[in-house]
Coordinates of C-alpha atoms in Angstrom, one line a residue:
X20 CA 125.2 50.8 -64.7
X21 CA 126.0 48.3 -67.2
X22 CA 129.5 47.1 -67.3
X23 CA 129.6 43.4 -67.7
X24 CA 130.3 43.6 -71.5
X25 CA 132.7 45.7 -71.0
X26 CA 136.8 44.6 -71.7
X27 CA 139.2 43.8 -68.2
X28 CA 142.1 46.5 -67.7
X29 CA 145.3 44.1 -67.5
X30 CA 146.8 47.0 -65.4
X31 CA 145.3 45.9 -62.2
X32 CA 147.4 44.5 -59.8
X33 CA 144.8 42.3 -56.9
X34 CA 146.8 41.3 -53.8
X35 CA 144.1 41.3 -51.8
X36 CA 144.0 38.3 -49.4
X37 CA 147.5 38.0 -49.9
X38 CA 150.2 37.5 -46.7
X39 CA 147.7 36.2 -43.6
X40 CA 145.6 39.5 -44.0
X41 CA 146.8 41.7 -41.8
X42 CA 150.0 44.1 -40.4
X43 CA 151.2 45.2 -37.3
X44 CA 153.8 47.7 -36.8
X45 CA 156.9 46.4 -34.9
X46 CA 156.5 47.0 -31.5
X47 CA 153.4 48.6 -31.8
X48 CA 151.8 45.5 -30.0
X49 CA 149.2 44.6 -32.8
X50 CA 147.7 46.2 -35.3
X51 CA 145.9 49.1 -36.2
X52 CA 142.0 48.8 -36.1
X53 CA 139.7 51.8 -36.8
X54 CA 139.1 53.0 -34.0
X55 CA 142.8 53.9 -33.9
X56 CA 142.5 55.4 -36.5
X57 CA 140.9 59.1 -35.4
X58 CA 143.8 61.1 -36.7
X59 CA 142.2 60.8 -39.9
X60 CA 138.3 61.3 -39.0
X61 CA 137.6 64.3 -41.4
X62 CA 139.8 62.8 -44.2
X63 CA 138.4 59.4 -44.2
X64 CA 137.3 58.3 -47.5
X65 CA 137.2 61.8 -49.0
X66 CA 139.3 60.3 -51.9
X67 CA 142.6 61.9 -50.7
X68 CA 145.6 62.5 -53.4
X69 CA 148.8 62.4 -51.0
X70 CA 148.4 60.1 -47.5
X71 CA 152.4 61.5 -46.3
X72 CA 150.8 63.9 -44.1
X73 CA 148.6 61.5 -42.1
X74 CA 150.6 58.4 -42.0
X75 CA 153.7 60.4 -40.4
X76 CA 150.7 61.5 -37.8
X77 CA 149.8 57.2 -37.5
X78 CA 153.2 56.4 -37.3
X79 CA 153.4 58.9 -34.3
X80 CA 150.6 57.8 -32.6
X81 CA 152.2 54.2 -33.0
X82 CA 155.0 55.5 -31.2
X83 CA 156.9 53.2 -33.9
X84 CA 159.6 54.1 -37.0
X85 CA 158.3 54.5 -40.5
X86 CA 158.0 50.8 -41.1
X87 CA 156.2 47.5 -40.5
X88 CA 155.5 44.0 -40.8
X89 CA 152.9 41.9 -42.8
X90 CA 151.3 39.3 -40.4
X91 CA 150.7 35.4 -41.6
X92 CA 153.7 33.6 -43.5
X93 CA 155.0 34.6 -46.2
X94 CA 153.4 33.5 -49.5
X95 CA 150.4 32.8 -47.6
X96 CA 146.7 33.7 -49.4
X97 CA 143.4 33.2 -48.6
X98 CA 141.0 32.4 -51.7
X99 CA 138.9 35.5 -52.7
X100 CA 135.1 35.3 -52.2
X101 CA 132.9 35.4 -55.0
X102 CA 132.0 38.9 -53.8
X103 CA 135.3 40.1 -53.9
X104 CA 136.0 38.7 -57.5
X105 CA 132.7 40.5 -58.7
X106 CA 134.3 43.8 -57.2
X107 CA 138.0 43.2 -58.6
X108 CA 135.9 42.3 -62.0
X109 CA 134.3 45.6 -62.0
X110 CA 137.1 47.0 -61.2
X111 CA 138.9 46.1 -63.9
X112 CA 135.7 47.1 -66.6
X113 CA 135.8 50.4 -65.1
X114 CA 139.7 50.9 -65.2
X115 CA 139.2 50.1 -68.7
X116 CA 136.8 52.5 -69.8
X117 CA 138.7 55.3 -68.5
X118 CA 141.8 53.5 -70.1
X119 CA 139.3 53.8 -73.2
X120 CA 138.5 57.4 -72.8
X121 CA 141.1 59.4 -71.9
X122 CA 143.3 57.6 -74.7
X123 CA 140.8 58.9 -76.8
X124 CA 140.5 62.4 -75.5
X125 CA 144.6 62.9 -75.2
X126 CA 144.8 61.6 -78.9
X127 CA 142.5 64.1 -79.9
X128 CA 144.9 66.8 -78.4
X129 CA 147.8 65.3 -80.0
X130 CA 149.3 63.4 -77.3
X131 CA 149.3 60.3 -75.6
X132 CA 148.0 59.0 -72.4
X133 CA 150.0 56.8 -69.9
X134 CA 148.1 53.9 -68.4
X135 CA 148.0 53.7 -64.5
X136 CA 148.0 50.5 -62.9
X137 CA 145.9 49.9 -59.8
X138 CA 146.1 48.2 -56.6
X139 CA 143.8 46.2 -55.4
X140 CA 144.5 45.7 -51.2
X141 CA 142.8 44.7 -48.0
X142 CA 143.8 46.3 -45.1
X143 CA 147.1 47.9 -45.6
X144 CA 150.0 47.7 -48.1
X145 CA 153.0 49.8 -48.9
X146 CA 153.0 52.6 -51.8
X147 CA 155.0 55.1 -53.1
X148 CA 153.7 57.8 -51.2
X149 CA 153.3 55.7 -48.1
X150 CA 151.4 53.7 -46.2
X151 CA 148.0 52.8 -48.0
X152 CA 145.2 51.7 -45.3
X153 CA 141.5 51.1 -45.7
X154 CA 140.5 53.7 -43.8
X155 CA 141.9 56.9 -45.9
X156 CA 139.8 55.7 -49.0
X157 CA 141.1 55.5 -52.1
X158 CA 144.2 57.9 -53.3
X159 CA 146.0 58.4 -56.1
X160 CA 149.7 57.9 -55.7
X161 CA 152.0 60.2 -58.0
X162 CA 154.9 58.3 -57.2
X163 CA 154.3 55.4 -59.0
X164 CA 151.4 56.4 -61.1
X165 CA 149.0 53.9 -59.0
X166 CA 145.3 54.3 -57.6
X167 CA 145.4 52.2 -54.4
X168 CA 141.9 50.9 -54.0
X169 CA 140.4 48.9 -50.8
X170 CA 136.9 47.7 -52.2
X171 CA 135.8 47.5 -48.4
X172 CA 135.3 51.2 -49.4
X173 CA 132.3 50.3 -51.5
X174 CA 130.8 48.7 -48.0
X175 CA 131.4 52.0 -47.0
X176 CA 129.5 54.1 -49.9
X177 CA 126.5 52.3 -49.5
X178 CA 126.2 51.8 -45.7
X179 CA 128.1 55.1 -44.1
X180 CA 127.3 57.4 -46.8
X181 CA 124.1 55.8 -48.2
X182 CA 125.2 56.0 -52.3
X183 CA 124.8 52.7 -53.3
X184 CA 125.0 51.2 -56.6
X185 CA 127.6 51.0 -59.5
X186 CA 127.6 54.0 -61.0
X187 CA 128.1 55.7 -57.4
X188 CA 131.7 53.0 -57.1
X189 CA 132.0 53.8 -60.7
X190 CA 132.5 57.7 -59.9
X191 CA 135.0 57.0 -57.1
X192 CA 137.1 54.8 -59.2
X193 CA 137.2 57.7 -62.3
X194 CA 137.6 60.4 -59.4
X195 CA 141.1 59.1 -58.5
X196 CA 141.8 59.0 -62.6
X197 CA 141.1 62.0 -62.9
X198 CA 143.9 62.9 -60.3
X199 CA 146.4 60.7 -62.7
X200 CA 144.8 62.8 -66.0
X201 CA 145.8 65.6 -63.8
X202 CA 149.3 64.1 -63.4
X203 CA 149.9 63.5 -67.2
X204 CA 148.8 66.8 -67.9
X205 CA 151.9 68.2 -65.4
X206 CA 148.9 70.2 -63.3
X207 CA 149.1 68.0 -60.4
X208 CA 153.0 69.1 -60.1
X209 CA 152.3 72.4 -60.7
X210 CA 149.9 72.6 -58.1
X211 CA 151.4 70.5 -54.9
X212 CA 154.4 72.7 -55.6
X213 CA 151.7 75.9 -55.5
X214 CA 150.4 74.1 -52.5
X215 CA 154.4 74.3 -50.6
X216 CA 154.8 77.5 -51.8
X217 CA 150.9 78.7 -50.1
X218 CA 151.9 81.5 -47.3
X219 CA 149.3 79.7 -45.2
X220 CA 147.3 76.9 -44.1
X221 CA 144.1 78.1 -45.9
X222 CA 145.9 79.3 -48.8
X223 CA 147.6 75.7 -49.3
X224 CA 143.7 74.3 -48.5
X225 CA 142.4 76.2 -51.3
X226 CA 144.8 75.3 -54.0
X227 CA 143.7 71.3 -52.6
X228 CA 140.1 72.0 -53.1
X229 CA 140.8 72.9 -57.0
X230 CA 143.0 69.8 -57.3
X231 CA 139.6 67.8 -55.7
X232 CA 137.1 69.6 -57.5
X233 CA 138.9 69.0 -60.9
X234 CA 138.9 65.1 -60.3
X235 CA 135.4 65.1 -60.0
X236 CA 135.0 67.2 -62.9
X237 CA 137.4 64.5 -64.9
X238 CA 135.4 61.8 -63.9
X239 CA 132.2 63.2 -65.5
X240 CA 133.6 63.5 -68.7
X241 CA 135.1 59.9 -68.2
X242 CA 130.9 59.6 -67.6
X243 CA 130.1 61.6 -70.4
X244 CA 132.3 59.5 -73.0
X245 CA 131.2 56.1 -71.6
X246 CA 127.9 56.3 -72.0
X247 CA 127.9 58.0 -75.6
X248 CA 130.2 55.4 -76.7
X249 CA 129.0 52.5 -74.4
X250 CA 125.4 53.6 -73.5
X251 CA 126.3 52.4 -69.8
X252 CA 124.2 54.7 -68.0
X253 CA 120.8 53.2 -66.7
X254 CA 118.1 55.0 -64.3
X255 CA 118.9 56.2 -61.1
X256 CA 122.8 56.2 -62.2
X257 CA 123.3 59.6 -62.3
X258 CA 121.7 60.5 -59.0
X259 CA 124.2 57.6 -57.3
X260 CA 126.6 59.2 -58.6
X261 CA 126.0 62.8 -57.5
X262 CA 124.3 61.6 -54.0
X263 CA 128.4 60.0 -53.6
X264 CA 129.8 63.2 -54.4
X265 CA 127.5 64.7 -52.1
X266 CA 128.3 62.7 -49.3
X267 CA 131.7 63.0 -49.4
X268 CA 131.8 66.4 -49.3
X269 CA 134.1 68.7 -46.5
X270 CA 131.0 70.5 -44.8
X271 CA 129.2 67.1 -45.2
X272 CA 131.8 65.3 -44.0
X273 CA 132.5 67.7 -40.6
X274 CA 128.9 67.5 -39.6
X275 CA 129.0 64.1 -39.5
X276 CA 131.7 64.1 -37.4
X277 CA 129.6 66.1 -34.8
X278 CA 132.4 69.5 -35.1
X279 CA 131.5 72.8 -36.9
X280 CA 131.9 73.3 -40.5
X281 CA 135.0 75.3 -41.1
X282 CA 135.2 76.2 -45.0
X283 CA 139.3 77.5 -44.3
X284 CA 139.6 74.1 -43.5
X285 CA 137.8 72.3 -46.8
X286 CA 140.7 70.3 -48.9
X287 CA 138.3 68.5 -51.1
X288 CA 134.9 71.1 -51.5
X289 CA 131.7 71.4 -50.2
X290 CA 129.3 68.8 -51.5
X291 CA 127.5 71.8 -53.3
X292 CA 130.8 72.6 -55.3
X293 CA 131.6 68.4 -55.7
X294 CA 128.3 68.3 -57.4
X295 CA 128.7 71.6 -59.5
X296 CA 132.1 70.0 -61.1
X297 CA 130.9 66.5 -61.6
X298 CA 127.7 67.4 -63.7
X299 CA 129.9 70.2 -65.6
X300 CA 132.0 67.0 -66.6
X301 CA 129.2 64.6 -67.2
X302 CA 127.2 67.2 -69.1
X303 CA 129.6 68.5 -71.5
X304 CA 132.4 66.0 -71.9
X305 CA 134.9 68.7 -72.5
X306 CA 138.2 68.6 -70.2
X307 CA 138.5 72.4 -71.0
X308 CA 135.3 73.0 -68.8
X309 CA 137.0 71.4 -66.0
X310 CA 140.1 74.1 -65.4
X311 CA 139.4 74.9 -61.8
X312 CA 142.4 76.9 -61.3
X313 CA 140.6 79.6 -63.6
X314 CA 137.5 79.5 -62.1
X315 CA 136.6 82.8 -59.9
X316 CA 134.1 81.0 -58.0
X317 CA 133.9 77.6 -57.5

């Protein structure tokens, strides 16, 4: 993917390495490592819009209140490797082109498109829907209108889930856009309120797996744009980026974890339907094609 001519987004916030690198929960007798961390096996990295749900379940595991303390003193900050300023860099190109895009594509429809900021961590830090941690992947928060980002996650694409590359990090980043497009358009309201409202469990899960499915479908057009405009896409981008989507599928996702696939269950879609809804995006670069909430079969 080629990105290093592209502008920086300003609207990145980076505080990672900041405050002695770590947090411990008071009273909780150290902090949180991943193997503590089981409550949120099937959800881990599966680009996840609200963490509320499993951070009360954390919390209670703790045995500890809703709060907690950053280790180190305060003011304290290690100096960023030249790895992680490469990553925050491309971070930063990529926030812009879907800054780029979608200001664009809402102009076109005769409104105008509020800039996220995003939040660069390590580790753990506070947001508006909770607790952000490395190991639920990178969310969206409504909140305050922020993608909270923990670029050890790229580690994780290319090691755990085997999609390496640009393009593949690329995908993730314009995924969790999508979820704020969805937010400026008022559908994200409309449908977490649908979601309280569901009669059931798998009712409420199916409403999620639209929400999911049209993030992946906003991040091909994001896709789409770029590389008409930009010509960003090189060979063997494209398959990254669908092999991630793949990956990080539900059914995927519980077979790795050694249980049996349970589609009543799915929140984010099978890697199948992930796939479907990211080339739909990337192949017609029309937000129209990506209402999942019409769609009789997904």
């Amino acid at each position: 993917m080629r990105w290093e001519d592209f502008r920086r987004s300003e609207n990145v916030d980076d505080i990672r390495g900041s405050g002695g690198g770590g947090f411990r929960f008071p009273g909780g007798g150290g902090g949180i490592g991943i193997g503590g961390l089981i409550v949120v096996g099937l959800v881990s990295w599966a680009l996840g819009v609200d963490p509320r749900l499993i951070l009360s379940g954390l919390e209670g595991m703790q045995g500890g209140g809703p709060g907690y303390e950053q280790q180190g003193q305060p003011g304290q900050r290690r100096e960023l490797s030249a790895e992680e300023q490469k990553q925050g860099d491309f971070v930063r190109a990529v926030l812009a082109q879907t800054e780029d895009v979608w200001t664009d594509l809402f102009k076109q429809s005769g409104a105008t498109y509020n800039k996220p900021r995003l939040t660069l961590f390590s580790g753990m830090t506070r947001s508006a829907c909770g607790r952000a941690q490395s190991a639920m992947g990178p969310f969206y928060c409504p909140g305050d209108q922020r993608v909270y980002l923990d670029t050890e996650f790229f580690d994780e694409l290319s090691r755990q889930f085997r999609a390496p590359g640009d393009f593949a990090r690329a995908y993730v980043i314009a995924h969790e856009i999508g979820h704020h497009v969805q937010d400026e358009l008022g559908i994200l309201a409309k449908a977490n309120s649908a979601r309280e409202r569901a009669g059931s469990q798998e009712a409420a899960n199916a409403i999620s797996v639209r929400i999911e499915l049209q993030a992946d479908c906003f991040a091909g057009v994001w896709a789409y744009w770029a590389d008409r405009k930009h010509n960003v896409l090189e060979q063997g981008d494209v398959e990254g980026a669908l092999k991630a989507a793949s990956q990080i599928g539900d059914d995927t996702l519980q077979r790795r974890s050694g249980g049996e696939v349970v589609p009543d269950s799915f929140t984010h879609g099978s890697s199948a339907q992930r796939v479907k809804w990211f080339r739909t995006g990337l192949q017609s670069g029309d937000p129209k094609q990506c209402n999942t909430f019409a769609a009789r079969s997904l």
